[in-house]
Coordinates of C-alpha atoms in Angstrom, one line a residue:
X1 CA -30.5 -100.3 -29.2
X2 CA -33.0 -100.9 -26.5
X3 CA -31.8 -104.3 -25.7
X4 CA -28.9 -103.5 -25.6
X5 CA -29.7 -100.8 -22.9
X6 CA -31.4 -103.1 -21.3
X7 CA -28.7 -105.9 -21.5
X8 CA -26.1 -103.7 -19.7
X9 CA -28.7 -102.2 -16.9
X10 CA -29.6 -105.9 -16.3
X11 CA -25.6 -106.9 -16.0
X12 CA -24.9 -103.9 -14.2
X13 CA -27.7 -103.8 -11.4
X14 CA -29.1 -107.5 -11.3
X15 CA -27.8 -110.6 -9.4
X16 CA -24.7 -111.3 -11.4
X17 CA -23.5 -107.8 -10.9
X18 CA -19.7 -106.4 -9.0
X19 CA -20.6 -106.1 -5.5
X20 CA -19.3 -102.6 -5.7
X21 CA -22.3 -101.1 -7.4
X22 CA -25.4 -103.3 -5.4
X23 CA -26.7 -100.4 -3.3
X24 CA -26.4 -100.8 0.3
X25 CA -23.6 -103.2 0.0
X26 CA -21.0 -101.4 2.0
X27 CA -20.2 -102.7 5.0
X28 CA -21.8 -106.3 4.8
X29 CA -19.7 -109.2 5.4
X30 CA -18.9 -110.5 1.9
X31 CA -20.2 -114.1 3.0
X32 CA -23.3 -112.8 4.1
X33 CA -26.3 -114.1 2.5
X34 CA -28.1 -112.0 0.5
X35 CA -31.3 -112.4 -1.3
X36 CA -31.3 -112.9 -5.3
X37 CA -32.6 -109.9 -7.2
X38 CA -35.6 -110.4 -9.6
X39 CA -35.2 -110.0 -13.5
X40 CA -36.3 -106.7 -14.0
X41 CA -39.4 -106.5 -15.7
X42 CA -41.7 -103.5 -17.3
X43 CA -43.4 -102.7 -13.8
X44 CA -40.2 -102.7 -12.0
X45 CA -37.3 -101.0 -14.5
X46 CA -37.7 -97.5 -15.3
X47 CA -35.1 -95.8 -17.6
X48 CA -35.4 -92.6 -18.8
X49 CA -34.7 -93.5 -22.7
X50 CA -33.9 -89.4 -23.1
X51 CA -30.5 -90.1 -21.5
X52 CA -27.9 -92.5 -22.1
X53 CA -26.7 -94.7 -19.2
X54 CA -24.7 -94.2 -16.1
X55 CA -22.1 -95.9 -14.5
X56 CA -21.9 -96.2 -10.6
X57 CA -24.6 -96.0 -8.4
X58 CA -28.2 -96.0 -9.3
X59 CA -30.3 -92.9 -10.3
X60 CA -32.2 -93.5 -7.3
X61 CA -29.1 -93.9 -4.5
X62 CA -27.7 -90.9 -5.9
X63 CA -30.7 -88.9 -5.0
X64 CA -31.0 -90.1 -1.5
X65 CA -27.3 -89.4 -1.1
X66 CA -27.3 -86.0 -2.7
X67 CA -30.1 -84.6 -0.9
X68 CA -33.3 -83.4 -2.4
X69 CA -32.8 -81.8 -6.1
X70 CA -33.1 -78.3 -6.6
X71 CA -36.1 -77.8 -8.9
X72 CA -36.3 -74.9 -11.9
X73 CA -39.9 -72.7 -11.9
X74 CA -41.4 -73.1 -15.2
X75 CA -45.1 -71.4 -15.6
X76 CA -47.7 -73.4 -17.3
X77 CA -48.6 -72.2 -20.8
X78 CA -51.4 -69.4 -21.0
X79 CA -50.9 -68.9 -17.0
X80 CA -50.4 -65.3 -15.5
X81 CA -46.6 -66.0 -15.0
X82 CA -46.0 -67.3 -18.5
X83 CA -48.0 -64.3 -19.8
X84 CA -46.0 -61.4 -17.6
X85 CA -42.6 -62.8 -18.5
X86 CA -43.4 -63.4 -22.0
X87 CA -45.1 -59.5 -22.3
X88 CA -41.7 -58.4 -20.1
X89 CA -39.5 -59.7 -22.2
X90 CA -40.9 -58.5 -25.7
X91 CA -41.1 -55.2 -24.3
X92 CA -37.0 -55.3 -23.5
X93 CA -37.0 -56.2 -26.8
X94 CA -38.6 -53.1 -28.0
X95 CA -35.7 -50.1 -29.4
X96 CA -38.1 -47.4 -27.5
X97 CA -38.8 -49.6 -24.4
X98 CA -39.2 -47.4 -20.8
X99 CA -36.8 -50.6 -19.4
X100 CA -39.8 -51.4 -17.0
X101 CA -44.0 -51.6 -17.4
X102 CA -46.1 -50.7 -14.8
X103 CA -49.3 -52.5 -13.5
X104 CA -51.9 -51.4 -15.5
X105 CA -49.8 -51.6 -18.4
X106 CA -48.5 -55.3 -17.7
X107 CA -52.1 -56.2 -17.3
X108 CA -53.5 -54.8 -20.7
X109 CA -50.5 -56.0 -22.4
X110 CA -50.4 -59.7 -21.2
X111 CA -54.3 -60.4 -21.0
X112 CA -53.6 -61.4 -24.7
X113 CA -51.6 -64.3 -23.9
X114 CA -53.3 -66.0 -20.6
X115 CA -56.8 -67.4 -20.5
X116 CA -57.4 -66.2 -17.3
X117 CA -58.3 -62.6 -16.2
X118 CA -55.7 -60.4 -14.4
X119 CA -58.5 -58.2 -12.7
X120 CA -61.6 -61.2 -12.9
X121 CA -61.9 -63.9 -10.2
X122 CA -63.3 -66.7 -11.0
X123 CA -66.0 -67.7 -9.2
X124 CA -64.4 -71.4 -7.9
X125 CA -61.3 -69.1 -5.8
X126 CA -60.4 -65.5 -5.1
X127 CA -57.4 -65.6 -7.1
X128 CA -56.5 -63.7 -10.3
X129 CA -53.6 -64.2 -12.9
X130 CA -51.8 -61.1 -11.5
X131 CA -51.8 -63.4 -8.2
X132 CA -48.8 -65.4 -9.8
X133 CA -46.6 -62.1 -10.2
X134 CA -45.8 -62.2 -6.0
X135 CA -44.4 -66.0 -7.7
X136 CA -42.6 -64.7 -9.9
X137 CA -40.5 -62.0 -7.7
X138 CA -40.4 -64.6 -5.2
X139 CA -38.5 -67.0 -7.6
X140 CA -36.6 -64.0 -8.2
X141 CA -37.3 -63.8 -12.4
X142 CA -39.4 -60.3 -11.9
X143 CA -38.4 -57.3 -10.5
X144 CA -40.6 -54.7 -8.5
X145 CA -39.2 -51.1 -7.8
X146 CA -40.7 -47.8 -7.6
X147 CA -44.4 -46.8 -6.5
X148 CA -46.5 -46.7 -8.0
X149 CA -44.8 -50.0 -9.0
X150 CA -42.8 -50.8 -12.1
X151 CA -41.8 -54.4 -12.9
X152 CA -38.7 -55.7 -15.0
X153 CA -37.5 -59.1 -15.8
X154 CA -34.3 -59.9 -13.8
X155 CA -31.0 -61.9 -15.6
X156 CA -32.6 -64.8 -14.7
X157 CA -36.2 -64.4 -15.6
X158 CA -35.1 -63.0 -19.0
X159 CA -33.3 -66.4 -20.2
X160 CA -36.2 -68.3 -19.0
X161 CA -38.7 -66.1 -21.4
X162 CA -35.8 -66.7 -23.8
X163 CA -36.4 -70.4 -23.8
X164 CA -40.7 -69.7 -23.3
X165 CA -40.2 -67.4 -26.7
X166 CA -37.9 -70.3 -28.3
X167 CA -40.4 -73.0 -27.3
X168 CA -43.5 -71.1 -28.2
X169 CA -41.8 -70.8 -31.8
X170 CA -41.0 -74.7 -32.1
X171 CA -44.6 -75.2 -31.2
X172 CA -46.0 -73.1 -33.9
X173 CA -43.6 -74.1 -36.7
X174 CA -44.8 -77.7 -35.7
X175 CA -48.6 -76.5 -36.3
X176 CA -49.3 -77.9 -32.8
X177 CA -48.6 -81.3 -33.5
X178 CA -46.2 -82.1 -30.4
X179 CA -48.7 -81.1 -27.8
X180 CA -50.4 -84.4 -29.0
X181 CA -50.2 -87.0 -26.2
X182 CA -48.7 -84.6 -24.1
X183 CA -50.2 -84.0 -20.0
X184 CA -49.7 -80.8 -18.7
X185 CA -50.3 -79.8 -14.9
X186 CA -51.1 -77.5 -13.0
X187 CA -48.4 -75.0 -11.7
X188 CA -48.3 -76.5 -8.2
X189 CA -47.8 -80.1 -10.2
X190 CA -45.0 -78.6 -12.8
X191 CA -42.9 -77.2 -9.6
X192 CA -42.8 -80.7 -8.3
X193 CA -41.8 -81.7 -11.9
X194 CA -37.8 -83.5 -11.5
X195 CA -35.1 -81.2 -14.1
X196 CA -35.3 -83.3 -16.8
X197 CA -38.9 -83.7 -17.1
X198 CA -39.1 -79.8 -16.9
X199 CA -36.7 -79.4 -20.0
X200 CA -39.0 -82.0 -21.7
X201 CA -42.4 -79.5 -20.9
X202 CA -40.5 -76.5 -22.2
X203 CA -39.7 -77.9 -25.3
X204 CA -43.4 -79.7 -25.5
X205 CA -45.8 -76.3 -23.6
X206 CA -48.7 -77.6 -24.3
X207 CA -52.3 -75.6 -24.3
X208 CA -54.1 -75.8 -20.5
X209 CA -56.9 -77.9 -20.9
X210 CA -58.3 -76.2 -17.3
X211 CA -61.5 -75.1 -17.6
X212 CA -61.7 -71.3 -16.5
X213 CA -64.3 -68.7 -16.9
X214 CA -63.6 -66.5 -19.8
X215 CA -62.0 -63.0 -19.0
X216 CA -62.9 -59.9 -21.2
X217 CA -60.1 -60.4 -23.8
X218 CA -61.5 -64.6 -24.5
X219 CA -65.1 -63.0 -25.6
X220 CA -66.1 -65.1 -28.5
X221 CA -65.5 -63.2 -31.6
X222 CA -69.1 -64.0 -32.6
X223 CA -70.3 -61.7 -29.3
X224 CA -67.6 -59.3 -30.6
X225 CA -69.5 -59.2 -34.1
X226 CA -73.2 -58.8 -32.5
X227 CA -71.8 -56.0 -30.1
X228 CA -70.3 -53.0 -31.7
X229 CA -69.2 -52.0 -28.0
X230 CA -67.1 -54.9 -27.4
X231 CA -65.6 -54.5 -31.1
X232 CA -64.1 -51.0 -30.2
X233 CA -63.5 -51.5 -27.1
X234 CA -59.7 -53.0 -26.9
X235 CA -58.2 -52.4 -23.5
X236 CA -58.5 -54.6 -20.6
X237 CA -60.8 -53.3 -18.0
X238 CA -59.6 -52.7 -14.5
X239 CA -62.8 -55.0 -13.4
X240 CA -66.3 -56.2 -15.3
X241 CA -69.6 -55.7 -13.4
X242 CA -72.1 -58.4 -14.6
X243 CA -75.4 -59.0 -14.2
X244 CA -76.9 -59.5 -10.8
X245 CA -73.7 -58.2 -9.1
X246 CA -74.5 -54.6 -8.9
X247 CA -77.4 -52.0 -8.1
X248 CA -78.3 -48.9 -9.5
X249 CA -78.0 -45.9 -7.0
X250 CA -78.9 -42.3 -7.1
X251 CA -76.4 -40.0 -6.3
X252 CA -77.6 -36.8 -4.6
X253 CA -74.9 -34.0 -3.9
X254 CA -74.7 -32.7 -0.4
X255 CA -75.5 -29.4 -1.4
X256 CA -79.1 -30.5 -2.2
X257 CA -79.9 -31.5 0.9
X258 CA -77.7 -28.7 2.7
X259 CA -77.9 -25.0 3.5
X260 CA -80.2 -21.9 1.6
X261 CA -83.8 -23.0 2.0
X262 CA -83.6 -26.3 4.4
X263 CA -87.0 -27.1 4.3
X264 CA -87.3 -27.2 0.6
X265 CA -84.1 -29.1 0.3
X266 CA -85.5 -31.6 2.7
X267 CA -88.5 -31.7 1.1
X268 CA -86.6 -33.1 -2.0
X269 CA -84.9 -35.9 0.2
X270 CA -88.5 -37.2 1.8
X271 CA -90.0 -37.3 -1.5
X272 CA -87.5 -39.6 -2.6
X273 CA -87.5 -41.9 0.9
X274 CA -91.7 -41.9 -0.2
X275 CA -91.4 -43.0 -3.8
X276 CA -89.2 -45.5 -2.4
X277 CA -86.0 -44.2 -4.5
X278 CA -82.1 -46.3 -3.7
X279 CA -80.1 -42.7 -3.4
X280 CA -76.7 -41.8 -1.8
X281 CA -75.8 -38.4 -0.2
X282 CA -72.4 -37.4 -1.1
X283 CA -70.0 -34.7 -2.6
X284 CA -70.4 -34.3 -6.1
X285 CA -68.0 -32.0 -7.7
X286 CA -70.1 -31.8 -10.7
X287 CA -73.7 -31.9 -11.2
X288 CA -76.3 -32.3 -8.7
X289 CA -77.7 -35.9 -9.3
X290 CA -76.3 -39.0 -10.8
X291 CA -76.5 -42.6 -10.9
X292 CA -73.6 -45.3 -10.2
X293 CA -73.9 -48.9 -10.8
X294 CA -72.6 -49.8 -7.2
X295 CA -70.7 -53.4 -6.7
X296 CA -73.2 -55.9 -4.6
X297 CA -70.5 -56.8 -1.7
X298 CA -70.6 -59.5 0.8
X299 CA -68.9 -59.5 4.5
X300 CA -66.0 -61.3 5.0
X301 CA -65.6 -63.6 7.4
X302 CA -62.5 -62.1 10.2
X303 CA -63.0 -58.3 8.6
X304 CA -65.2 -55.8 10.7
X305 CA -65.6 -53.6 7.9
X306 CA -67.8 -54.4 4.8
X307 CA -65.5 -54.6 1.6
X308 CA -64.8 -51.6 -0.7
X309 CA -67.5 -52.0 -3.7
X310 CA -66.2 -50.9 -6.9
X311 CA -68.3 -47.9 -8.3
X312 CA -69.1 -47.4 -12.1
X313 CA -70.7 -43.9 -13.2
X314 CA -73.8 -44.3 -15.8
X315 CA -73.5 -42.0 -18.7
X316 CA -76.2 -39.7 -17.2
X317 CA -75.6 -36.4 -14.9
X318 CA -78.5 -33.9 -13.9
X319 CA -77.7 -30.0 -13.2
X320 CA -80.9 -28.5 -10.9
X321 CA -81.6 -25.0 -11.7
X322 CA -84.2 -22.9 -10.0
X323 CA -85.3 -19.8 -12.4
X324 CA -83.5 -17.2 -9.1
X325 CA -80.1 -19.4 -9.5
X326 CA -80.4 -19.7 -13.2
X327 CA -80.4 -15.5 -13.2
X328 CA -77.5 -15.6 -10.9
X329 CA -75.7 -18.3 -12.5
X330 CA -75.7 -15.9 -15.7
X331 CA -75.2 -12.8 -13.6
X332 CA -72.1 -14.0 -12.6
X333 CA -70.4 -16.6 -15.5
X334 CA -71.1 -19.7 -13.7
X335 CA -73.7 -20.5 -16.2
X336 CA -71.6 -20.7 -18.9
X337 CA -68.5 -22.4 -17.4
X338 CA -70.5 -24.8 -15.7
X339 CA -72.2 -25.4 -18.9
X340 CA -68.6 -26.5 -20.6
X341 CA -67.3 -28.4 -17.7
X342 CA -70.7 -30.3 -18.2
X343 CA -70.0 -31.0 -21.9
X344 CA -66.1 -31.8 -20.8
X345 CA -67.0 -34.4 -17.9
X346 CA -67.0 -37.6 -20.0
X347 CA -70.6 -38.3 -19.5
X348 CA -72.7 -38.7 -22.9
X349 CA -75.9 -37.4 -21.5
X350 CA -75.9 -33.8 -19.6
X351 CA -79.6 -32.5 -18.3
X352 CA -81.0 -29.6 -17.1
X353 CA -83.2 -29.7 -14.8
X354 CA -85.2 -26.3 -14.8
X355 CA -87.4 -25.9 -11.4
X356 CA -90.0 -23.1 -10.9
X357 CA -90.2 -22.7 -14.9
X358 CA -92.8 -19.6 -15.4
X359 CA -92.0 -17.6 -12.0
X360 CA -89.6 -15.0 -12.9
X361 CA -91.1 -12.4 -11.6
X362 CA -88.8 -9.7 -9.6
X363 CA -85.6 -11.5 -10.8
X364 CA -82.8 -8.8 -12.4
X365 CA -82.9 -10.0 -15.7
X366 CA -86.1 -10.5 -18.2
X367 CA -88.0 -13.5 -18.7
X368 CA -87.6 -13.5 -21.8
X369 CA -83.5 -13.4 -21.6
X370 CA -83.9 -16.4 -19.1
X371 CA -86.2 -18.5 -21.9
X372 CA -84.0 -17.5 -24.7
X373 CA -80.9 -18.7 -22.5
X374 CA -82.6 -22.1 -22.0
X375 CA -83.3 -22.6 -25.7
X376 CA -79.8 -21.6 -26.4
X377 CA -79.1 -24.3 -23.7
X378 CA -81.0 -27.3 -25.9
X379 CA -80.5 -26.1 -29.1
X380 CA -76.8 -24.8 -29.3
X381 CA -75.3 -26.5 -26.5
X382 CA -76.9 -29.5 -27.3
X383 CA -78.5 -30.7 -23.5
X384 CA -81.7 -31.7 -22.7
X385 CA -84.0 -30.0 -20.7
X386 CA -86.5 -30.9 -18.1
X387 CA -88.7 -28.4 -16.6
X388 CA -90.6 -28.9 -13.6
X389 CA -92.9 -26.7 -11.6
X390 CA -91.6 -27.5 -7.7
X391 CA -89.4 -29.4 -5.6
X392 CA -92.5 -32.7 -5.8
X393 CA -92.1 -32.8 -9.5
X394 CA -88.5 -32.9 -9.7
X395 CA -88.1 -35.5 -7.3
X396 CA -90.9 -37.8 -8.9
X397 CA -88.8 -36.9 -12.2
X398 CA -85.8 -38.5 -10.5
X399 CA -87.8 -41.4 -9.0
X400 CA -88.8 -42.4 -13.2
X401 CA -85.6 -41.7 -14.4
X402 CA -83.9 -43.9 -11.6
X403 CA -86.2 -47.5 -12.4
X404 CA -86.2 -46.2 -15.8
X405 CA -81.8 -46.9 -15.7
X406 CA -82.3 -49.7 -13.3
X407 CA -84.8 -51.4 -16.1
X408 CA -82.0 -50.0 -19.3
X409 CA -78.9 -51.9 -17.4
X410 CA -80.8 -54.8 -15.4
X411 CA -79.3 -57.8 -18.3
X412 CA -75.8 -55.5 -19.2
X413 CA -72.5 -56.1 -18.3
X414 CA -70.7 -53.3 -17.6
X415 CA -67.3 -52.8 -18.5
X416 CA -64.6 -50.1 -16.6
X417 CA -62.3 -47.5 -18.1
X418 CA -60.6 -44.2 -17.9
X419 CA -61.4 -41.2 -19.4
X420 CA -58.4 -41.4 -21.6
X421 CA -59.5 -44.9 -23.0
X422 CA -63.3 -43.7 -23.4
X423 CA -62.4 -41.2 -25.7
X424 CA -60.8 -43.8 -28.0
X425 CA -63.7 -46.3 -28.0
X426 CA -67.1 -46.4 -29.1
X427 CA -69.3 -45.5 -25.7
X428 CA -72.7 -44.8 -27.6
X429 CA -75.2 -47.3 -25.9
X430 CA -78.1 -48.7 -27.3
X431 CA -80.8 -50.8 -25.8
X432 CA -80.0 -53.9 -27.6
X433 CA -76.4 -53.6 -27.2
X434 CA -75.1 -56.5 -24.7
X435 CA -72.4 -54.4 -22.8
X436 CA -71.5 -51.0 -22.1
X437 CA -68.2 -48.9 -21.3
X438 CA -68.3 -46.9 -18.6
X439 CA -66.2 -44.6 -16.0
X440 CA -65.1 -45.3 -12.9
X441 CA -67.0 -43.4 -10.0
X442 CA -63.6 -42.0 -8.3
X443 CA -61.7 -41.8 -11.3
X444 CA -65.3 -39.4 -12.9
X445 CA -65.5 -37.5 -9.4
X446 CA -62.2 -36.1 -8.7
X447 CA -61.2 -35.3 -12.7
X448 CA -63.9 -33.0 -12.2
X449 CA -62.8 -31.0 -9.2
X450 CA -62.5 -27.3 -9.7
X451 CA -59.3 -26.3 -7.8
X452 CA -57.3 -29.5 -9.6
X453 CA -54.0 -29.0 -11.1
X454 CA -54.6 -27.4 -14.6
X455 CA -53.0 -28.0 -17.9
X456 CA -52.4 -24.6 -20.1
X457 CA -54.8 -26.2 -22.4
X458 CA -57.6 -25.9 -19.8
X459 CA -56.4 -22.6 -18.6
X460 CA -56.7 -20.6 -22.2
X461 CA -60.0 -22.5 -22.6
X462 CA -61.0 -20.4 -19.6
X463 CA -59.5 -17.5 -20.8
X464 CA -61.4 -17.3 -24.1
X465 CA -64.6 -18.1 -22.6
X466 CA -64.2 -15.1 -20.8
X467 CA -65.3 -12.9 -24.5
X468 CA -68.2 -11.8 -24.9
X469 CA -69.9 -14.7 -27.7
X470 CA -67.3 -17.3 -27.1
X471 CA -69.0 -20.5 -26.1
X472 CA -67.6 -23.7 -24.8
X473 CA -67.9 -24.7 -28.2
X474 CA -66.1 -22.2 -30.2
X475 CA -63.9 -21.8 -27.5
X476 CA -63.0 -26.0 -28.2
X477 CA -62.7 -25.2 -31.7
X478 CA -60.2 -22.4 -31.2
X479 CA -58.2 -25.0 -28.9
X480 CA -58.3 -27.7 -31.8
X481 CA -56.3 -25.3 -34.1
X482 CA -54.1 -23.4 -31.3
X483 CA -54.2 -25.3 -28.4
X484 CA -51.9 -23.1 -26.6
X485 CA -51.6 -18.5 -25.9
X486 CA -48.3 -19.3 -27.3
X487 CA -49.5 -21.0 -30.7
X488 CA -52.0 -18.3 -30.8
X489 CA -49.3 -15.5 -30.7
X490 CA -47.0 -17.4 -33.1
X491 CA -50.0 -17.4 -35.9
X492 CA -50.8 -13.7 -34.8
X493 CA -47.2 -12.7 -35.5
X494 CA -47.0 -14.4 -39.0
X495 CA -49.7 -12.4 -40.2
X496 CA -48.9 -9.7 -42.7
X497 CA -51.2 -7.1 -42.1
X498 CA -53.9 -6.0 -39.5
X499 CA -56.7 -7.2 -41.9
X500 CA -54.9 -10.9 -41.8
X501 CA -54.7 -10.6 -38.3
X502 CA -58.6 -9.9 -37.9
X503 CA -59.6 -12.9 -40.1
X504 CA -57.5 -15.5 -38.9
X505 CA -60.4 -17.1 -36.8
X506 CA -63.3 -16.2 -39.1
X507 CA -62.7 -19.7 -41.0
X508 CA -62.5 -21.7 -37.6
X509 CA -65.3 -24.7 -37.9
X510 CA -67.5 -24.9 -34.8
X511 CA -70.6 -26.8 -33.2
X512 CA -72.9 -29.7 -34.9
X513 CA -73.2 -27.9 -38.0
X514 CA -69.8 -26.4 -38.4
X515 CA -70.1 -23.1 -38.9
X516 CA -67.5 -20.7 -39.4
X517 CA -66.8 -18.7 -36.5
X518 CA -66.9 -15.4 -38.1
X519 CA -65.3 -12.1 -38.7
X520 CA -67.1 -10.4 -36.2
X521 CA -65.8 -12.7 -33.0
X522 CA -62.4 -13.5 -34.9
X523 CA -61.7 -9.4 -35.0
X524 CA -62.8 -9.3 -31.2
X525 CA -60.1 -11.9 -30.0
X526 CA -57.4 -10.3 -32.2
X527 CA -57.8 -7.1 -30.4
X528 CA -57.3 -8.7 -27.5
X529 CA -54.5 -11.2 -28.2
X530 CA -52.6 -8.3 -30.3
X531 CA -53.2 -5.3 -28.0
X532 CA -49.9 -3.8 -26.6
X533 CA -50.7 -5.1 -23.0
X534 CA -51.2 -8.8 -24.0
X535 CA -47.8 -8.6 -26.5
X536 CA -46.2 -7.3 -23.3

């Protein structure tokens, strides 16, 4: 069959052949000389065997009198295009699909499938796989509406995942074995790819064989095993803070350094410029000290300003109390509620710091109530306390605890998420553990504004911790059962009788050793949920 191939190109296009068909015959006087063509050999004939042959004019005078062949965009296997319109098109496929993604979910969704990062630059460019999606909606196969953004495969970008899905399945029902002997290119190679070699890469994707620095998702499953924070942890962080490319800070809130008694508040801040402390002034809108792991940045060259470095909150937040604000604090509930926004923040490690411990002389309530309300603090609330006998001591307190994080997360890589994803994950860190989960800084500070928009949930938390003996945790135990007034009322109005009515929170599990919540406090909140003014 070849020769024969090669028999009829040779009759067809070599020295014996109709003057009609010689390329760039037309218009030459017939008894003009002309020199003998060559027998084709190897060097000099290519046919593309995948096609059978043509008659007229040669492949290659057909292309210089058709113009320049419109070429079809195929991503490279594993590349942040193929991964996107892969991820896209399964998701059409899905019977409860949105019809769209958007960004963050498109990320976490297609790291699976591309060996390169979608938030991660590697350190040879500045580019990341999401860099490829601006392709994509260029070439018209992804569609971007909506803000915040929301992408969607167009008519076109969903046949070519078609033939990406159809190709990926002939690759694995073949166990691989037609990627053997097969190139593959980079993207800016396969556009300049002619049609029928493309249709020959789709059927043939082979694996990239570019060597790229491994994003979160491409850990080795070993590290997995030897980490039990990477094994839990199984969404894509919006960025990875490694070591050497971020310092810890102290965060000092404003109001520290601000108002009451200046002198001793800036007393505080010069003790910390003497010991030599890293610490940043800014609004906190909970706590009074805490530390970031802050992004090392670099100028850019053309750009005035210094680069926005990405902020990650360590899992420890301080709460200053001198002995006169701690009596006011109780005086007027701030004590308590701060107290449960504290344990609600996200943070794994809440602290007290008590100042002026042992003068609470001339204050309006006892001594003794303000000890007893700082056991209660440790011991049923669960933080730890610090106490400190002035303004020196708490600041050289600060100093130790700062080099003491800065030692703790010198060799750790540090790994972003929301507050939604950190309660799904494992976020307990131990020395020897090789990465840690943390929030980001922005994300952390405004969740815990006061004045936010709040859900009903967070509402009738703040209405039950306004009984007398509901704590932040009984009052979270009350919300696991009867999240809402409403469900409250429902299980109220079931009841029988007034005795029912009385005990329906006694058998409510709360705190580390799950105790009931008792008859006692579940008899208070019925009166008060069942009186005639609250059924009203």
């Amino acid at each position: 069959m070849l020769d024969q191939r090669l028999a009829k190109h040779y009759a067809e296009h070599g020295p014996n052949a109709p003057i009609h068909s010689l390329p760039g015959s037309r218009g030459k006087s017939r008894n003009q000389p002309r020199a003998a063509s060559p027998p084709p050999t190897s060097s000099t004939l290519k046919i593309d065997l995948t096609k059978p042959p043509q008659d007229g004019p040669s492949p290659t005078k057909k292309k210089k009198t058709e113009g320049k062949k419109q070429r079809e965009y195929v991503p490279q296997k594993r590349s942040g295009g193929y991964a996107v319109l892969l991820t896209l098109y399964k998701e059409s496929k899905n019977p409860n699909s949105k019809g769209y993604m958007t960004k963050t979910e498109l990320q976490r969704e297609a790291q699976t499938l591309c060996d390169k990062s979608f938030t991660l630059t590697d350190p040879s460019n500045k580019y990341t796989a999401w860099s490829s999606v601006s392709t994509l909606i260029q070439k018209e196969l992804v569609l971007k509406t909506h803000s915040p953004a929301r992408y969607s495969l167009t008519d076109k970008g969903l046949l070519l995942a078609q033939r990406l899905e159809a190709a990926e399945e002939v690759l694995e029902d073949n166990n691989g074995s037609a990627s053997h002997g097969c190139t593959t290119a980079s993207e800016e190679d396969q556009e300049d790819l002619d049609e029928p070699h493309r249709e020959n890469t789709l059927n043939v994707l082979a694996p990239s064989r570019t060597t790229v620095s491994l994003p979160f998702s491409a850990i080795s499953s070993r590290q997995s095993r030897e980490d039990p924070v990477l094994s839990s942890y199984n969404h894509v962080p919006d960025f990875t803070l490694r070591p050497g490319q971020f310092n810890v800070i102290l965060c000092v809130d404003f109001i520290e350094t601000t108002g009451g008694a200046a002198h001793k508040k800036q007393e505080l801040v010069s003790e910390l410029k003497r010991n030599g402390v890293n610490f940043d002034v800014r609004k906190l809108h909970i706590g009074d000290f805490l530390w970031i792991a802050q992004e090392k940045v670099q100028p850019v060259a053309g750009q005035l300003r210094m680069p926005q470095a990405r902020e990650l909150v360590l899992d420890y937040i301080i709460e200053r109390k001198r002995m006169d604000d701690l009596c006011g604090s109780i005086i007027d509930g701030r004590f308590r509620e701060q107290k449960f926004r504290l344990k609600r923040c996200g943070l794994l490690h809440p602290i007290y710091l008590v100042e002026d411990y042992g003068a609470a002389q001339h204050l309006s309530i006892p001594e003794s109530t303000l000890q007893q309300a700082i056991v209660n603090t440790q011991v049923v609330d669960g933080f730890f306390i610090k106490r400190t006998k002035d303004v020196r001591e708490s600041a050289a307190y600060l100093t130790i605890m700062t080099r003491h994080l800065q030692t703790m997360y010198l060799n750790k890589t540090l790994l972003s998420c929301t507050k939604e994803e950190a309660s799904k994950c494992n976020r307990v860190f131990q020395h020897e553990d090789q990465s840690c989960i943390l929030l980001e800084f922005r994300d952390f500070n405004e969740g815990a504004m006061k004045n936010k928009a709040q859900t009903v949930k967070e509402v009738f938390a703040r209405q039950l911790m306004q009984i007398s003996g509901v704590s932040g945790e009984k009052a979270a135990a009350i919300l696991e059962r009867y999240s809402t007034p409403f469900s409250l009322f429902a299980a109220y109005e079931s009841c029988t009788s007034t005795e029912e009515r009385e005990k329906l929170l006694s058998s409510v599990k709360c705190g580390k050793l799950q105790r009931n919540l008792g008859p006692v406090l579940s008899k208070t909140i019925s009166q008060l949920y069942c009186s005639k003014e609250a059924l009203s």
